C-alpha cells in the first residue's frame, strides 16, 4: 500500500514543480526589470524646462483672454516675439543654455530665442558658449526636441509650425 502512495506523491510533485518554475521566472523578471531600468534624469530635466517655457504665466502658449484657459499645442506668436527667458527662469543657477526656434512655411524666416544663464541672451553668446574650446568639455547636450504646434496672433495665423528646443547644461 505504501508503494501506491509513493507513486501518487511523485505525481503530485509535477504540478508543484511547474508552479515553482513559473513563480521563479516571474520573480526573476521583476528583479531584472527593476535592476536594469534606465532612468534618465536628463530627459526629465529637459521636459521640465520645456514645460516651464510653455506653460508658465509668462510662457509662450496661447491663453484665451476671456476664460483664461491655456492651449498646450497653440503658440502665441506675440508672446514668442516678446519672450524674455530671464523673467521666465528666476533661478541663481548659471548652468543652462537654450535655443528655441519657430519654423514654418508660412513664415518668411525662422524666429529664434536664446537663453544663456548669467549673460546676455544672443545668438553670438549661445554659439560662443557651446563651441569655444574652453566650454566644449564642460557643456553637455541635454537634448533637442521638436514639437509641432499651431501658431496664432500672426498676420497669417492660424498655421502649423515646428518649435525646436535645443538645450545644453554645464557639467
PDB file of C-alpha atoms in Angstrom:
ATOM      1  CA  UNK A   1       0.000   0.000   0.000  1.00  0.00           C
ATOM      2  CA  UNK A   2       2.921   2.293   0.646  1.00  0.00           C
ATOM      3  CA  UNK A   3       4.174   1.774  -2.901  1.00  0.00           C
ATOM      4  CA  UNK A   4       0.877   3.053  -4.300  1.00  0.00           C
ATOM      5  CA  UNK A   5       1.069   6.109  -2.023  1.00  0.00           C
ATOM      6  CA  UNK A   6       4.625   6.999  -3.064  1.00  0.00           C
ATOM      7  CA  UNK A   7       3.722   6.845  -6.746  1.00  0.00           C
ATOM      8  CA  UNK A   8       0.817   9.177  -6.064  1.00  0.00           C
ATOM      9  CA  UNK A   9       3.102  11.614  -4.174  1.00  0.00           C
ATOM     10  CA  UNK A  10       5.573  11.646  -7.050  1.00  0.00           C
ATOM     11  CA  UNK A  11       2.741  12.524  -9.433  1.00  0.00           C
ATOM     12  CA  UNK A  12       1.780  15.456  -7.165  1.00  0.00           C
ATOM     13  CA  UNK A  13       5.290  16.893  -7.455  1.00  0.00           C
ATOM     14  CA  UNK A  14       4.874  17.543 -11.205  1.00  0.00           C
ATOM     15  CA  UNK A  15       2.303  20.416 -10.831  1.00  0.00           C
ATOM     16  CA  UNK A  16       4.226  21.719  -7.823  1.00  0.00           C
ATOM     17  CA  UNK A  17       7.410  21.781  -9.893  1.00  0.00           C
ATOM     18  CA  UNK A  18       5.733  23.697 -12.767  1.00  0.00           C
ATOM     19  CA  UNK A  19       4.260  26.181 -10.284  1.00  0.00           C
ATOM     20  CA  UNK A  20       7.718  26.673  -8.740  1.00  0.00           C
ATOM     21  CA  UNK A  21       9.231  27.325 -12.189  1.00  0.00           C
ATOM     22  CA  UNK A  22       6.537  29.918 -13.037  1.00  0.00           C
ATOM     23  CA  UNK A  23       6.882  31.755  -9.712  1.00  0.00           C
ATOM     24  CA  UNK A  24      10.687  31.795 -10.000  1.00  0.00           C
ATOM     25  CA  UNK A  25      10.505  33.091 -13.588  1.00  0.00           C
ATOM     26  CA  UNK A  26       8.118  35.898 -12.635  1.00  0.00           C
ATOM     27  CA  UNK A  27      10.280  36.938  -9.683  1.00  0.00           C
ATOM     28  CA  UNK A  28      13.434  36.903 -11.833  1.00  0.00           C
ATOM     29  CA  UNK A  29      11.707  39.028 -14.492  1.00  0.00           C
ATOM     30  CA  UNK A  30      10.638  41.597 -11.879  1.00  0.00           C
ATOM     31  CA  UNK A  31      14.123  41.716 -10.351  1.00  0.00           C
ATOM     32  CA  UNK A  32      15.741  42.045 -13.786  1.00  0.00           C
ATOM     33  CA  UNK A  33      13.421  44.864 -14.890  1.00  0.00           C
ATOM     34  CA  UNK A  34      13.975  46.844 -11.684  1.00  0.00           C
ATOM     35  CA  UNK A  35      17.732  46.319 -11.704  1.00  0.00           C
ATOM     36  CA  UNK A  36      18.279  47.323 -15.328  1.00  0.00           C
ATOM     37  CA  UNK A  37      15.643  50.024 -15.610  1.00  0.00           C
ATOM     38  CA  UNK A  38      17.063  53.024 -17.450  1.00  0.00           C
ATOM     39  CA  UNK A  39      16.108  56.128 -15.511  1.00  0.00           C
ATOM     40  CA  UNK A  40      17.453  59.104 -17.404  1.00  0.00           C
ATOM     41  CA  UNK A  41      17.313  62.247 -15.323  1.00  0.00           C
ATOM     42  CA  UNK A  42      18.343  64.362 -18.324  1.00  0.00           C
ATOM     43  CA  UNK A  43      15.058  63.550 -20.083  1.00  0.00           C
ATOM     44  CA  UNK A  44      13.091  64.546 -17.004  1.00  0.00           C
ATOM     45  CA  UNK A  45      15.069  67.777 -16.642  1.00  0.00           C
ATOM     46  CA  UNK A  46      14.604  68.618 -20.342  1.00  0.00           C
ATOM     47  CA  UNK A  47      10.840  68.066 -20.143  1.00  0.00           C
ATOM     48  CA  UNK A  48      10.602  70.250 -17.035  1.00  0.00           C
ATOM     49  CA  UNK A  49      12.442  73.076 -18.806  1.00  0.00           C
ATOM     50  CA  UNK A  50      10.163  72.817 -21.832  1.00  0.00           C
ATOM     51  CA  UNK A  51       7.069  72.739 -19.628  1.00  0.00           C
ATOM     52  CA  UNK A  52       8.225  75.863 -17.805  1.00  0.00           C
ATOM     53  CA  UNK A  53       8.834  77.694 -21.107  1.00  0.00           C
ATOM     54  CA  UNK A  54       5.485  76.659 -22.499  1.00  0.00           C
ATOM     55  CA  UNK A  55       3.120  76.697 -19.523  1.00  0.00           C
ATOM     56  CA  UNK A  56       4.366  79.280 -17.041  1.00  0.00           C
ATOM     57  CA  UNK A  57       2.349  82.526 -16.724  1.00  0.00           C
ATOM     58  CA  UNK A  58       4.916  84.290 -18.932  1.00  0.00           C
ATOM     59  CA  UNK A  59       5.158  81.273 -21.245  1.00  0.00           C
ATOM     60  CA  UNK A  60       4.516  81.122 -24.965  1.00  0.00           C
ATOM     61  CA  UNK A  61       1.290  79.089 -25.129  1.00  0.00           C
ATOM     62  CA  UNK A  62      -1.895  80.837 -26.167  1.00  0.00           C
ATOM     63  CA  UNK A  63      -4.212  81.801 -23.331  1.00  0.00           C
ATOM     64  CA  UNK A  64      -7.839  82.645 -24.035  1.00  0.00           C
ATOM     65  CA  UNK A  65      -8.393  86.237 -22.832  1.00  0.00           C
ATOM     66  CA  UNK A  66     -11.943  85.593 -21.622  1.00  0.00           C
ATOM     67  CA  UNK A  67     -11.783  82.296 -19.777  1.00  0.00           C
ATOM     68  CA  UNK A  68      -8.009  82.292 -19.107  1.00  0.00           C
ATOM     69  CA  UNK A  69      -7.619  78.767 -20.463  1.00  0.00           C
ATOM     70  CA  UNK A  70      -4.228  77.773 -21.905  1.00  0.00           C
ATOM     71  CA  UNK A  71      -3.986  75.602 -25.004  1.00  0.00           C
ATOM     72  CA  UNK A  72      -0.883  73.431 -24.838  1.00  0.00           C
ATOM     73  CA  UNK A  73      -0.194  72.976 -28.570  1.00  0.00           C
ATOM     74  CA  UNK A  74      -1.080  76.533 -29.597  1.00  0.00           C
ATOM     75  CA  UNK A  75       1.718  79.127 -29.571  1.00  0.00           C
ATOM     76  CA  UNK A  76       1.005  82.834 -29.250  1.00  0.00           C
ATOM     77  CA  UNK A  77       3.345  84.478 -31.776  1.00  0.00           C
ATOM     78  CA  UNK A  78       3.346  87.839 -29.981  1.00  0.00           C
ATOM     79  CA  UNK A  79       4.322  86.169 -26.713  1.00  0.00           C
ATOM     80  CA  UNK A  80       7.069  84.276 -28.533  1.00  0.00           C
ATOM     81  CA  UNK A  81       8.417  87.513 -30.017  1.00  0.00           C
ATOM     82  CA  UNK A  82       8.410  89.294 -26.640  1.00  0.00           C
ATOM     83  CA  UNK A  83       9.571  86.338 -24.540  1.00  0.00           C
ATOM     84  CA  UNK A  84      12.338  87.054 -22.045  1.00  0.00           C
ATOM     85  CA  UNK A  85      13.900  83.927 -20.573  1.00  0.00           C
ATOM     86  CA  UNK A  86      15.418  85.860 -17.690  1.00  0.00           C
ATOM     87  CA  UNK A  87      11.900  86.621 -16.421  1.00  0.00           C
ATOM     88  CA  UNK A  88      10.862  83.036 -17.062  1.00  0.00           C
ATOM     89  CA  UNK A  89      13.740  81.333 -15.234  1.00  0.00           C
ATOM     90  CA  UNK A  90      14.134  83.082 -11.939  1.00  0.00           C
ATOM     91  CA  UNK A  91      16.999  80.968 -10.714  1.00  0.00           C
ATOM     92  CA  UNK A  92      20.505  81.568  -9.488  1.00  0.00           C
ATOM     93  CA  UNK A  93      21.778  78.598 -11.495  1.00  0.00           C
ATOM     94  CA  UNK A  94      24.105  79.541 -14.321  1.00  0.00           C
ATOM     95  CA  UNK A  95      24.077  76.107 -15.889  1.00  0.00           C
ATOM     96  CA  UNK A  96      21.589  76.259 -18.781  1.00  0.00           C
ATOM     97  CA  UNK A  97      21.995  77.322 -22.395  1.00  0.00           C
ATOM     98  CA  UNK A  98      18.839  77.126 -24.530  1.00  0.00           C
ATOM     99  CA  UNK A  99      17.859  77.853 -28.116  1.00  0.00           C
ATOM    100  CA  UNK A 100      14.158  77.890 -29.058  1.00  0.00           C
ATOM    101  CA  UNK A 101      13.345  78.137 -32.766  1.00  0.00           C
ATOM    102  CA  UNK A 102       9.997  78.517 -34.544  1.00  0.00           C
ATOM    103  CA  UNK A 103       9.903  77.457 -38.228  1.00  0.00           C
ATOM    104  CA  UNK A 104       7.073  77.229 -40.725  1.00  0.00           C
ATOM    105  CA  UNK A 105       6.354  77.523 -44.445  1.00  0.00           C
ATOM    106  CA  UNK A 106       4.071  80.482 -43.659  1.00  0.00           C
ATOM    107  CA  UNK A 107       6.845  82.462 -42.001  1.00  0.00           C
ATOM    108  CA  UNK A 108       9.343  84.256 -44.204  1.00  0.00           C
ATOM    109  CA  UNK A 109      12.094  83.450 -41.735  1.00  0.00           C
ATOM    110  CA  UNK A 110      12.687  81.284 -38.722  1.00  0.00           C
ATOM    111  CA  UNK A 111      12.345  83.015 -35.380  1.00  0.00           C
ATOM    112  CA  UNK A 112      14.770  82.179 -32.600  1.00  0.00           C
ATOM    113  CA  UNK A 113      15.062  82.976 -28.930  1.00  0.00           C
ATOM    114  CA  UNK A 114      18.109  82.255 -26.804  1.00  0.00           C
ATOM    115  CA  UNK A 115      18.727  81.823 -23.112  1.00  0.00           C
ATOM    116  CA  UNK A 116      22.221  81.898 -21.675  1.00  0.00           C
ATOM    117  CA  UNK A 117      22.124  81.971 -17.900  1.00  0.00           C
ATOM    118  CA  UNK A 118      24.403  84.602 -16.473  1.00  0.00           C
ATOM    119  CA  UNK A 119      24.914  86.630 -19.659  1.00  0.00           C
ATOM    120  CA  UNK A 120      23.067  88.412 -22.451  1.00  0.00           C
ATOM    121  CA  UNK A 121      20.831  86.041 -24.420  1.00  0.00           C
ATOM    122  CA  UNK A 122      22.059  86.457 -28.002  1.00  0.00           C
ATOM    123  CA  UNK A 123      22.953  84.070 -30.796  1.00  0.00           C
ATOM    124  CA  UNK A 124      26.625  85.028 -30.554  1.00  0.00           C
ATOM    125  CA  UNK A 125      26.756  84.203 -26.850  1.00  0.00           C
ATOM    126  CA  UNK A 126      24.937  80.908 -27.485  1.00  0.00           C
ATOM    127  CA  UNK A 127      27.400  79.814 -30.172  1.00  0.00           C
ATOM    128  CA  UNK A 128      30.354  81.043 -28.147  1.00  0.00           C
ATOM    129  CA  UNK A 129      29.263  79.170 -25.046  1.00  0.00           C
ATOM    130  CA  UNK A 130      28.682  75.931 -26.963  1.00  0.00           C
ATOM    131  CA  UNK A 131      31.618  75.939 -29.390  1.00  0.00           C
ATOM    132  CA  UNK A 132      34.530  77.690 -27.708  1.00  0.00           C
ATOM    133  CA  UNK A 133      37.188  75.221 -26.618  1.00  0.00           C
ATOM    134  CA  UNK A 134      37.125  76.433 -23.016  1.00  0.00           C
ATOM    135  CA  UNK A 135      33.484  75.414 -22.681  1.00  0.00           C
ATOM    136  CA  UNK A 136      33.197  72.463 -25.072  1.00  0.00           C
ATOM    137  CA  UNK A 137      34.392  69.938 -22.489  1.00  0.00           C
ATOM    138  CA  UNK A 138      32.089  71.409 -19.884  1.00  0.00           C
ATOM    139  CA  UNK A 139      28.885  71.647 -21.926  1.00  0.00           C
ATOM    140  CA  UNK A 140      26.712  68.562 -22.142  1.00  0.00           C
ATOM    141  CA  UNK A 141      23.823  68.429 -24.639  1.00  0.00           C
ATOM    142  CA  UNK A 142      20.697  67.921 -22.563  1.00  0.00           C
ATOM    143  CA  UNK A 143      18.551  67.258 -25.596  1.00  0.00           C
ATOM    144  CA  UNK A 144      16.871  68.510 -28.738  1.00  0.00           C
ATOM    145  CA  UNK A 145      13.107  68.158 -29.016  1.00  0.00           C
ATOM    146  CA  UNK A 146      10.809  69.123 -31.892  1.00  0.00           C
ATOM    147  CA  UNK A 147       7.158  69.942 -31.206  1.00  0.00           C
ATOM    148  CA  UNK A 148       4.582  70.554 -33.910  1.00  0.00           C
ATOM    149  CA  UNK A 149       2.305  73.394 -32.847  1.00  0.00           C
ATOM    150  CA  UNK A 150      -0.323  75.793 -34.166  1.00  0.00           C
ATOM    151  CA  UNK A 151       0.655  79.472 -34.260  1.00  0.00           C
ATOM    152  CA  UNK A 152      -1.880  82.245 -33.574  1.00  0.00           C
ATOM    153  CA  UNK A 153      -1.666  86.066 -33.325  1.00  0.00           C
ATOM    154  CA  UNK A 154       0.314  86.362 -36.540  1.00  0.00           C
ATOM    155  CA  UNK A 155      -0.882  88.043 -39.737  1.00  0.00           C
ATOM    156  CA  UNK A 156      -1.278  84.648 -41.489  1.00  0.00           C
ATOM    157  CA  UNK A 157      -2.472  82.741 -38.440  1.00  0.00           C
ATOM    158  CA  UNK A 158      -3.501  80.138 -37.604  1.00  0.00           C
ATOM    159  CA  UNK A 159      -0.954  77.823 -39.225  1.00  0.00           C
ATOM    160  CA  UNK A 160       1.184  74.823 -38.342  1.00  0.00           C
ATOM    161  CA  UNK A 161       4.821  75.267 -37.320  1.00  0.00           C
ATOM    162  CA  UNK A 162       7.709  73.358 -35.798  1.00  0.00           C
ATOM    163  CA  UNK A 163       9.023  74.508 -32.420  1.00  0.00           C
ATOM    164  CA  UNK A 164      12.532  73.223 -31.655  1.00  0.00           C
ATOM    165  CA  UNK A 165      14.126  73.244 -28.210  1.00  0.00           C
ATOM    166  CA  UNK A 166      17.911  72.756 -28.106  1.00  0.00           C
ATOM    167  CA  UNK A 167      19.228  72.708 -24.536  1.00  0.00           C
ATOM    168  CA  UNK A 168      22.713  72.313 -23.067  1.00  0.00           C
ATOM    169  CA  UNK A 169      23.764  72.089 -19.448  1.00  0.00           C
ATOM    170  CA  UNK A 170      27.112  72.898 -17.921  1.00  0.00           C
ATOM    171  CA  UNK A 171      28.770  69.912 -16.250  1.00  0.00           C
TER     172      UNK A 171
END
